[in-house]
Every structure is written in C-alpha cells, then in structure tokens.
Amino acid sequence: MSFLKVSHFFTAIAMKALHNEHGDMRFSPEYRHGAGIKDETFRWRNNGTGKAEIPYYIHPSIEHLTPLINKAIDQYHKLTCLRFVPWKDHRDYVYMFKDNGCYSYVGRVGRAQKLSLGDGCGYVGTIVHELGHALGLHHEHQRSDRDTYLNVYQNNIKSGQEHNFNKTPPSEELIFTKYDYASIMHYGCYAFSKGYRLKTMEAKNGTPLEEPYNKPGLTNSDITMVNKLYKC
C-alpha cells in the first residue's frame, strides 16, 4: 500500500471518529435547558490560587495515549491559567476512556464526566479539541454569527447530522474573539459530508478549513477565549 493510500486510510478513520453518528459534543439536561456556558455553574472552579483546576483520570483502555494527552494538556498549562491535575478522590473530574469515537461533555457537568478517545482519536489536535469542550467551548462553526463568514451547504450534509451545523443561540453563547477559521474548535470543510468530495461548508474568503486532527493545537483566539471565559 502506498504512503498516500495509508495516509488517506488513517485520515478516514480520524474523520469518522471525530464525526461519529452522535456528534462529539454531549450535554447534560441542565445545560441544554439553561443558559449554557454563560452560567458559571458549568465552569471549572478556581482552586484558590487564581487558576481553575480540572481533575482528570486516564482509563487503562487509553493508557497508550498518555503522551499525546500530556502534550495536549501542556498547551493549556503553557498558554492559559487552567491547571489539569491527576484525579485523587475529587468529586468532579474528566473521565478519559475508550468508547466509540471522540466526544466530550461540554463544561463541568459534575461527578465523572466522560471524554472518549476511541480508535482514530489519537491526535494532539483532536485531544485539545475535546478538552476544549470539557472546558465549555462550543464549535467555532456553530457560532451565532457564522453565516457572515461561512457558506454551509445543507444539501451536502449526511441525513440525521444536520444538528452538527445548528447555530448556538445567543442566549447560551459568549463570544470574546473574532471569527477564527483556524480555531482548534472549527471542523473541516467535509465534516459530516454525505458524499465523496462534497463540501458541507466553506469559508467565504477562501481560507482552507482543516480538521482538528490536522492542526497543531490552540490558536491565539482559542487562548483568548479560554482565558476570558475563566477570567485569567
């Protein structure tokens, strides 16, 4: 098998994992019927030193991904005021394990909240993306103002996956930055496409849209968003 075919093979697995049938964002009932991340209840708490603390546990099923998880966490440590700490009897924590696909609950939902890194999720960019959800970040391409920057092709979206392109209601949203096509929270142009090479969205200014697994990590706007969200 040629390198190109191998590359396409693994890209297809990574895309299927991220764009799984249930989507990569999960919400608690309270979050869905509340004010979203505007409600500070869903943010991780300050540990008394001015830094929000996010306890996490890595299940043995994804122990082999620990070096990649550490690289993703290190970005948040170096660029934001957040601190991920290994779980030690904390009540609320992020439970990282292997399930079908990549997904995370949005914001702090309480107790052991699931963050799945299944087959195809072993990329630093993907992990940074899922951790972003756990912190409370939504998808960039679902911002309430996205139509100013994106063309979304509803007819090209796989049946049943249209909700992955719904805009976030302004009542549940906090926007601190300009629209960022390169954001780690932005999907690529073929996300949830129903056919080969059918784009589901495209930047109005022609900027290429890459998938999170093809990105190095947080952009300046991602960093600003996290730091303002947590009042760093």
Short mmCIF file of N, CA and C in Angstrom, two decimals, residues 49-169:
data_model
loop_
_atom_site.label_atom_id
_atom_site.label_comp_id
_atom_site.label_asym_id
_atom_site.label_seq_id
_atom_site.Cartn_x
_atom_site.Cartn_y
_atom_site.Cartn_z
N THR A 49 -5.94 29.74 43.94
CA THR A 49 -4.69 30.37 43.54
C THR A 49 -4.88 31.24 42.29
N GLY A 50 -6.14 31.43 41.91
CA GLY A 50 -6.41 32.20 40.70
C GLY A 50 -6.44 31.36 39.45
N LYS A 51 -6.33 30.05 39.61
CA LYS A 51 -6.31 29.14 38.46
C LYS A 51 -7.40 28.09 38.60
N ALA A 52 -8.21 27.95 37.57
CA ALA A 52 -9.24 26.91 37.59
C ALA A 52 -8.57 25.54 37.50
N GLU A 53 -9.11 24.59 38.22
CA GLU A 53 -8.50 23.26 38.31
C GLU A 53 -9.43 22.22 37.71
N ILE A 54 -8.88 21.38 36.83
CA ILE A 54 -9.67 20.33 36.17
C ILE A 54 -9.03 18.98 36.48
N PRO A 55 -9.58 18.24 37.44
CA PRO A 55 -9.06 16.90 37.71
C PRO A 55 -9.39 15.96 36.54
N TYR A 56 -8.51 15.02 36.26
CA TYR A 56 -8.76 14.09 35.17
C TYR A 56 -8.22 12.70 35.51
N TYR A 57 -8.85 11.71 34.91
CA TYR A 57 -8.44 10.31 35.10
C TYR A 57 -8.30 9.67 33.72
N ILE A 58 -7.19 8.96 33.51
CA ILE A 58 -6.96 8.25 32.25
C ILE A 58 -7.18 6.76 32.48
N HIS A 59 -8.20 6.22 31.85
CA HIS A 59 -8.52 4.79 31.99
C HIS A 59 -7.45 3.95 31.30
N PRO A 60 -7.18 2.76 31.84
CA PRO A 60 -6.17 1.88 31.22
C PRO A 60 -6.43 1.60 29.74
N SER A 61 -7.69 1.70 29.29
CA SER A 61 -8.01 1.43 27.89
C SER A 61 -7.35 2.41 26.92
N ILE A 62 -6.93 3.59 27.43
CA ILE A 62 -6.26 4.57 26.56
C ILE A 62 -4.92 4.99 27.16
N GLU A 63 -4.35 4.14 27.98
CA GLU A 63 -3.07 4.45 28.61
C GLU A 63 -1.99 4.75 27.57
N HIS A 64 -2.09 4.08 26.41
CA HIS A 64 -1.10 4.28 25.34
C HIS A 64 -1.17 5.69 24.75
N LEU A 65 -2.25 6.41 25.02
CA LEU A 65 -2.39 7.78 24.52
C LEU A 65 -1.89 8.82 25.52
N THR A 66 -1.40 8.37 26.66
CA THR A 66 -0.95 9.29 27.71
C THR A 66 0.04 10.34 27.21
N PRO A 67 1.07 9.97 26.41
CA PRO A 67 1.99 11.01 25.92
C PRO A 67 1.29 12.09 25.10
N LEU A 68 0.31 11.70 24.29
CA LEU A 68 -0.44 12.68 23.48
C LEU A 68 -1.35 13.53 24.36
N ILE A 69 -1.98 12.89 25.34
CA ILE A 69 -2.83 13.63 26.29
C ILE A 69 -2.00 14.66 27.04
N ASN A 70 -0.80 14.26 27.45
CA ASN A 70 0.09 15.18 28.17
C ASN A 70 0.49 16.37 27.30
N LYS A 71 0.73 16.11 26.00
CA LYS A 71 1.07 17.21 25.09
C LYS A 71 -0.09 18.18 24.94
N ALA A 72 -1.30 17.63 24.87
CA ALA A 72 -2.49 18.49 24.74
C ALA A 72 -2.69 19.32 26.01
N ILE A 73 -2.57 18.67 27.15
CA ILE A 73 -2.73 19.36 28.43
C ILE A 73 -1.66 20.44 28.59
N ASP A 74 -0.45 20.13 28.13
CA ASP A 74 0.66 21.07 28.26
C ASP A 74 0.37 22.39 27.54
N GLN A 75 -0.37 22.32 26.44
CA GLN A 75 -0.73 23.56 25.74
C GLN A 75 -1.58 24.46 26.63
N TYR A 76 -2.55 23.87 27.31
CA TYR A 76 -3.40 24.65 28.21
C TYR A 76 -2.59 25.18 29.39
N HIS A 77 -1.63 24.39 29.88
CA HIS A 77 -0.81 24.84 31.01
C HIS A 77 0.08 26.02 30.62
N LYS A 78 0.65 25.96 29.42
CA LYS A 78 1.58 27.00 29.00
C LYS A 78 0.88 28.28 28.54
N LEU A 79 -0.34 28.14 28.03
CA LEU A 79 -0.98 29.26 27.35
C LEU A 79 -2.21 29.83 28.05
N THR A 80 -2.68 29.14 29.09
CA THR A 80 -3.86 29.62 29.83
C THR A 80 -3.60 29.53 31.33
N CYS A 81 -4.58 29.98 32.11
CA CYS A 81 -4.43 29.91 33.57
C CYS A 81 -5.01 28.62 34.14
N LEU A 82 -5.45 27.71 33.28
CA LEU A 82 -6.06 26.46 33.75
C LEU A 82 -5.01 25.44 34.15
N ARG A 83 -5.40 24.57 35.08
CA ARG A 83 -4.50 23.51 35.52
C ARG A 83 -5.24 22.18 35.57
N PHE A 84 -4.77 21.24 34.78
CA PHE A 84 -5.29 19.88 34.82
C PHE A 84 -4.48 19.12 35.86
N VAL A 85 -5.15 18.45 36.76
CA VAL A 85 -4.46 17.72 37.83
C VAL A 85 -4.96 16.28 37.85
N PRO A 86 -4.07 15.31 38.09
CA PRO A 86 -4.49 13.91 38.17
C PRO A 86 -5.55 13.73 39.25
N TRP A 87 -6.53 12.89 38.97
CA TRP A 87 -7.63 12.64 39.89
C TRP A 87 -7.15 11.97 41.17
N LYS A 88 -7.59 12.53 42.31
CA LYS A 88 -7.31 11.95 43.63
C LYS A 88 -8.55 12.16 44.50
N ASP A 89 -9.53 11.34 44.30
CA ASP A 89 -10.77 11.40 45.08
C ASP A 89 -11.54 12.71 44.90
N HIS A 90 -11.28 13.44 43.81
CA HIS A 90 -12.07 14.64 43.53
C HIS A 90 -13.50 14.22 43.19
N ARG A 91 -14.46 15.02 43.56
CA ARG A 91 -15.85 14.68 43.24
C ARG A 91 -16.13 14.84 41.75
N ASP A 92 -15.73 15.98 41.20
CA ASP A 92 -15.96 16.26 39.78
C ASP A 92 -14.66 16.12 39.01
N TYR A 93 -14.69 15.37 37.93
CA TYR A 93 -13.46 15.18 37.15
C TYR A 93 -13.80 14.68 35.74
N VAL A 94 -12.81 14.80 34.85
CA VAL A 94 -12.95 14.33 33.47
C VAL A 94 -12.45 12.89 33.41
N TYR A 95 -13.34 12.01 33.01
CA TYR A 95 -13.03 10.57 32.93
C TYR A 95 -12.72 10.23 31.48
N MET A 96 -11.43 10.11 31.16
CA MET A 96 -11.00 9.81 29.80
C MET A 96 -10.93 8.30 29.60
N PHE A 97 -11.59 7.83 28.55
CA PHE A 97 -11.64 6.39 28.32
C PHE A 97 -11.88 6.12 26.84
N LYS A 98 -11.94 4.85 26.48
CA LYS A 98 -12.17 4.46 25.09
C LYS A 98 -13.61 4.05 24.88
N ASP A 99 -14.30 4.78 24.01
CA ASP A 99 -15.65 4.44 23.61
C ASP A 99 -15.67 4.52 22.08
N ASN A 100 -16.83 4.54 21.49
CA ASN A 100 -16.92 4.67 20.03
C ASN A 100 -16.75 6.13 19.64
N GLY A 101 -15.64 6.45 19.01
CA GLY A 101 -15.40 7.80 18.54
C GLY A 101 -14.84 8.74 19.59
N CYS A 102 -14.77 10.01 19.20
CA CYS A 102 -14.24 11.07 20.07
C CYS A 102 -15.42 11.94 20.51
N TYR A 103 -15.53 12.18 21.80
CA TYR A 103 -16.58 13.08 22.27
C TYR A 103 -16.31 13.52 23.70
N SER A 104 -16.97 14.59 24.09
CA SER A 104 -16.84 15.10 25.46
C SER A 104 -18.12 15.82 25.85
N TYR A 105 -18.42 15.82 27.13
CA TYR A 105 -19.47 16.68 27.65
C TYR A 105 -18.95 18.11 27.65
N VAL A 106 -19.87 19.06 27.53
CA VAL A 106 -19.50 20.47 27.43
C VAL A 106 -19.59 21.12 28.80
N GLY A 107 -18.45 21.70 29.25
CA GLY A 107 -18.40 22.33 30.56
C GLY A 107 -18.34 21.32 31.68
N ARG A 108 -18.35 21.81 32.90
CA ARG A 108 -18.32 20.93 34.08
C ARG A 108 -19.75 20.47 34.37
N VAL A 109 -19.98 19.17 34.28
CA VAL A 109 -21.34 18.65 34.49
C VAL A 109 -21.48 17.93 35.83
N GLY A 110 -20.38 17.66 36.50
CA GLY A 110 -20.45 17.02 37.81
C GLY A 110 -20.12 15.54 37.78
N ARG A 111 -19.49 15.09 38.86
CA ARG A 111 -19.08 13.69 39.00
C ARG A 111 -18.10 13.33 37.89
N ALA A 112 -18.09 12.04 37.52
CA ALA A 112 -17.17 11.56 36.48
C ALA A 112 -17.79 11.83 35.12
N GLN A 113 -17.33 12.88 34.45
CA GLN A 113 -17.90 13.20 33.14
C GLN A 113 -17.03 12.61 32.05
N LYS A 114 -17.69 11.97 31.10
CA LYS A 114 -16.98 11.19 30.09
C LYS A 114 -16.35 12.04 29.00
N LEU A 115 -15.14 11.63 28.63
CA LEU A 115 -14.45 12.16 27.46
C LEU A 115 -13.86 10.96 26.74
N SER A 116 -14.41 10.64 25.59
CA SER A 116 -13.99 9.43 24.86
C SER A 116 -12.89 9.72 23.85
N LEU A 117 -11.88 8.86 23.86
CA LEU A 117 -10.82 8.88 22.85
C LEU A 117 -10.73 7.48 22.27
N GLY A 118 -11.66 7.17 21.37
CA GLY A 118 -11.71 5.85 20.76
C GLY A 118 -10.73 5.73 19.61
N ASP A 119 -10.86 4.67 18.84
CA ASP A 119 -9.99 4.47 17.68
C ASP A 119 -10.11 5.66 16.73
N GLY A 120 -8.97 6.19 16.31
CA GLY A 120 -8.97 7.34 15.41
C GLY A 120 -8.87 8.68 16.11
N CYS A 121 -8.83 8.66 17.44
CA CYS A 121 -8.79 9.92 18.21
C CYS A 121 -7.38 10.26 18.72
N GLY A 122 -6.40 9.47 18.34
CA GLY A 122 -5.05 9.64 18.86
C GLY A 122 -4.25 10.71 18.16
N TYR A 123 -4.73 11.93 18.21
CA TYR A 123 -4.04 13.09 17.64
C TYR A 123 -4.07 14.22 18.65
N VAL A 124 -2.97 14.94 18.78
CA VAL A 124 -2.91 16.03 19.75
C VAL A 124 -4.03 17.04 19.48
N GLY A 125 -4.23 17.40 18.21
CA GLY A 125 -5.27 18.37 17.88
C GLY A 125 -6.66 17.91 18.30
N THR A 126 -6.95 16.63 18.08
CA THR A 126 -8.25 16.08 18.48
C THR A 126 -8.43 16.15 19.98
N ILE A 127 -7.38 15.81 20.72
CA ILE A 127 -7.46 15.81 22.18
C ILE A 127 -7.61 17.24 22.71
N VAL A 128 -6.87 18.18 22.15
CA VAL A 128 -7.03 19.59 22.54
C VAL A 128 -8.47 20.04 22.28
N HIS A 129 -9.04 19.61 21.17
CA HIS A 129 -10.42 19.93 20.81
C HIS A 129 -11.41 19.39 21.84
N GLU A 130 -11.27 18.12 22.20
CA GLU A 130 -12.20 17.52 23.16
C GLU A 130 -12.03 18.12 24.56
N LEU A 131 -10.80 18.42 24.94
CA LEU A 131 -10.59 19.10 26.22
C LEU A 131 -11.24 20.48 26.20
N GLY A 132 -11.21 21.13 25.03
CA GLY A 132 -11.88 22.42 24.89
C GLY A 132 -13.36 22.33 25.20
N HIS A 133 -13.99 21.26 24.71
CA HIS A 133 -15.41 21.05 25.03
C HIS A 133 -15.60 20.88 26.54
N ALA A 134 -14.73 20.08 27.16
CA ALA A 134 -14.84 19.84 28.60
C ALA A 134 -14.72 21.14 29.39
N LEU A 135 -14.00 22.10 28.84
CA LEU A 135 -13.85 23.41 29.50
C LEU A 135 -15.06 24.30 29.27
N GLY A 136 -15.86 23.97 28.25
CA GLY A 136 -17.05 24.77 27.96
C GLY A 136 -17.08 25.38 26.58
N LEU A 137 -16.07 25.10 25.76
CA LEU A 137 -16.03 25.69 24.43
C LEU A 137 -16.96 24.97 23.46
N HIS A 138 -17.67 25.76 22.65
CA HIS A 138 -18.51 25.22 21.59
C HIS A 138 -17.71 25.22 20.28
N HIS A 139 -18.32 24.70 19.23
CA HIS A 139 -17.67 24.72 17.93
C HIS A 139 -17.67 26.13 17.34
N GLU A 140 -16.56 26.50 16.75
CA GLU A 140 -16.44 27.81 16.12
C GLU A 140 -17.45 27.96 14.98
N HIS A 141 -17.63 26.88 14.20
CA HIS A 141 -18.52 26.96 13.03
C HIS A 141 -19.99 26.95 13.42
N GLN A 142 -20.28 26.86 14.73
CA GLN A 142 -21.66 26.93 15.19
C GLN A 142 -21.96 28.23 15.93
N ARG A 143 -21.04 29.19 15.83
CA ARG A 143 -21.28 30.50 16.42
C ARG A 143 -22.53 31.13 15.81
N SER A 144 -23.17 31.98 16.58
CA SER A 144 -24.40 32.62 16.10
C SER A 144 -24.15 33.53 14.90
N ASP A 145 -22.89 34.01 14.76
CA ASP A 145 -22.56 34.93 13.66
C ASP A 145 -21.85 34.23 12.51
N ARG A 146 -21.86 32.91 12.49
CA ARG A 146 -21.05 32.19 11.50
C ARG A 146 -21.46 32.45 10.05
N ASP A 147 -22.72 32.79 9.79
CA ASP A 147 -23.16 32.98 8.41
C ASP A 147 -22.48 34.17 7.74
N THR A 148 -21.89 35.03 8.53
CA THR A 148 -21.13 36.15 7.98
C THR A 148 -19.82 35.66 7.37
N TYR A 149 -19.34 34.52 7.85
CA TYR A 149 -18.02 34.02 7.47
C TYR A 149 -18.03 32.71 6.69
N LEU A 150 -19.12 31.96 6.80
CA LEU A 150 -19.19 30.62 6.21
C LEU A 150 -20.38 30.47 5.27
N ASN A 151 -20.17 29.66 4.25
CA ASN A 151 -21.28 29.12 3.48
C ASN A 151 -21.48 27.69 3.94
N VAL A 152 -22.65 27.35 4.43
CA VAL A 152 -22.96 25.99 4.87
C VAL A 152 -23.90 25.38 3.84
N TYR A 153 -23.48 24.22 3.33
CA TYR A 153 -24.24 23.55 2.27
C TYR A 153 -25.09 22.43 2.86
N GLN A 154 -26.29 22.79 3.27
CA GLN A 154 -27.17 21.85 3.96
C GLN A 154 -27.47 20.61 3.12
N ASN A 155 -27.56 20.75 1.82
CA ASN A 155 -27.89 19.61 0.95
C ASN A 155 -26.78 18.57 0.89
N ASN A 156 -25.57 18.94 1.33
CA ASN A 156 -24.45 18.00 1.29
C ASN A 156 -24.23 17.29 2.62
N ILE A 157 -25.01 17.65 3.63
CA ILE A 157 -24.84 17.07 4.97
C ILE A 157 -25.55 15.73 5.05
N LYS A 158 -24.87 14.77 5.65
CA LYS A 158 -25.43 13.44 5.83
C LYS A 158 -26.75 13.52 6.60
N SER A 159 -27.73 12.77 6.15
CA SER A 159 -29.04 12.78 6.78
C SER A 159 -28.94 12.42 8.26
N GLY A 160 -29.58 13.21 9.10
CA GLY A 160 -29.56 12.98 10.53
C GLY A 160 -28.45 13.71 11.26
N GLN A 161 -27.55 14.37 10.51
CA GLN A 161 -26.41 15.06 11.12
C GLN A 161 -26.50 16.57 10.99
N GLU A 162 -27.64 17.05 10.56
CA GLU A 162 -27.81 18.49 10.36
C GLU A 162 -27.62 19.28 11.65
N HIS A 163 -27.92 18.65 12.80
CA HIS A 163 -27.80 19.36 14.08
C HIS A 163 -26.37 19.79 14.37
N ASN A 164 -25.39 19.12 13.75
CA ASN A 164 -23.99 19.48 13.97
C ASN A 164 -23.63 20.82 13.34
N PHE A 165 -24.57 21.40 12.62
CA PHE A 165 -24.36 22.71 11.99
C PHE A 165 -25.34 23.75 12.51
N ASN A 166 -26.11 23.40 13.53
CA ASN A 166 -27.01 24.38 14.14
C ASN A 166 -26.20 25.50 14.77
N LYS A 167 -26.71 26.71 14.67
CA LYS A 167 -26.03 27.83 15.32
C LYS A 167 -26.39 27.87 16.80
N THR A 168 -25.41 28.25 17.62
CA THR A 168 -25.64 28.37 19.06
C THR A 168 -26.52 29.59 19.33
N PRO A 169 -27.59 29.42 20.10
CA PRO A 169 -28.43 30.58 20.43
C PRO A 169 -27.61 31.63 21.19
#
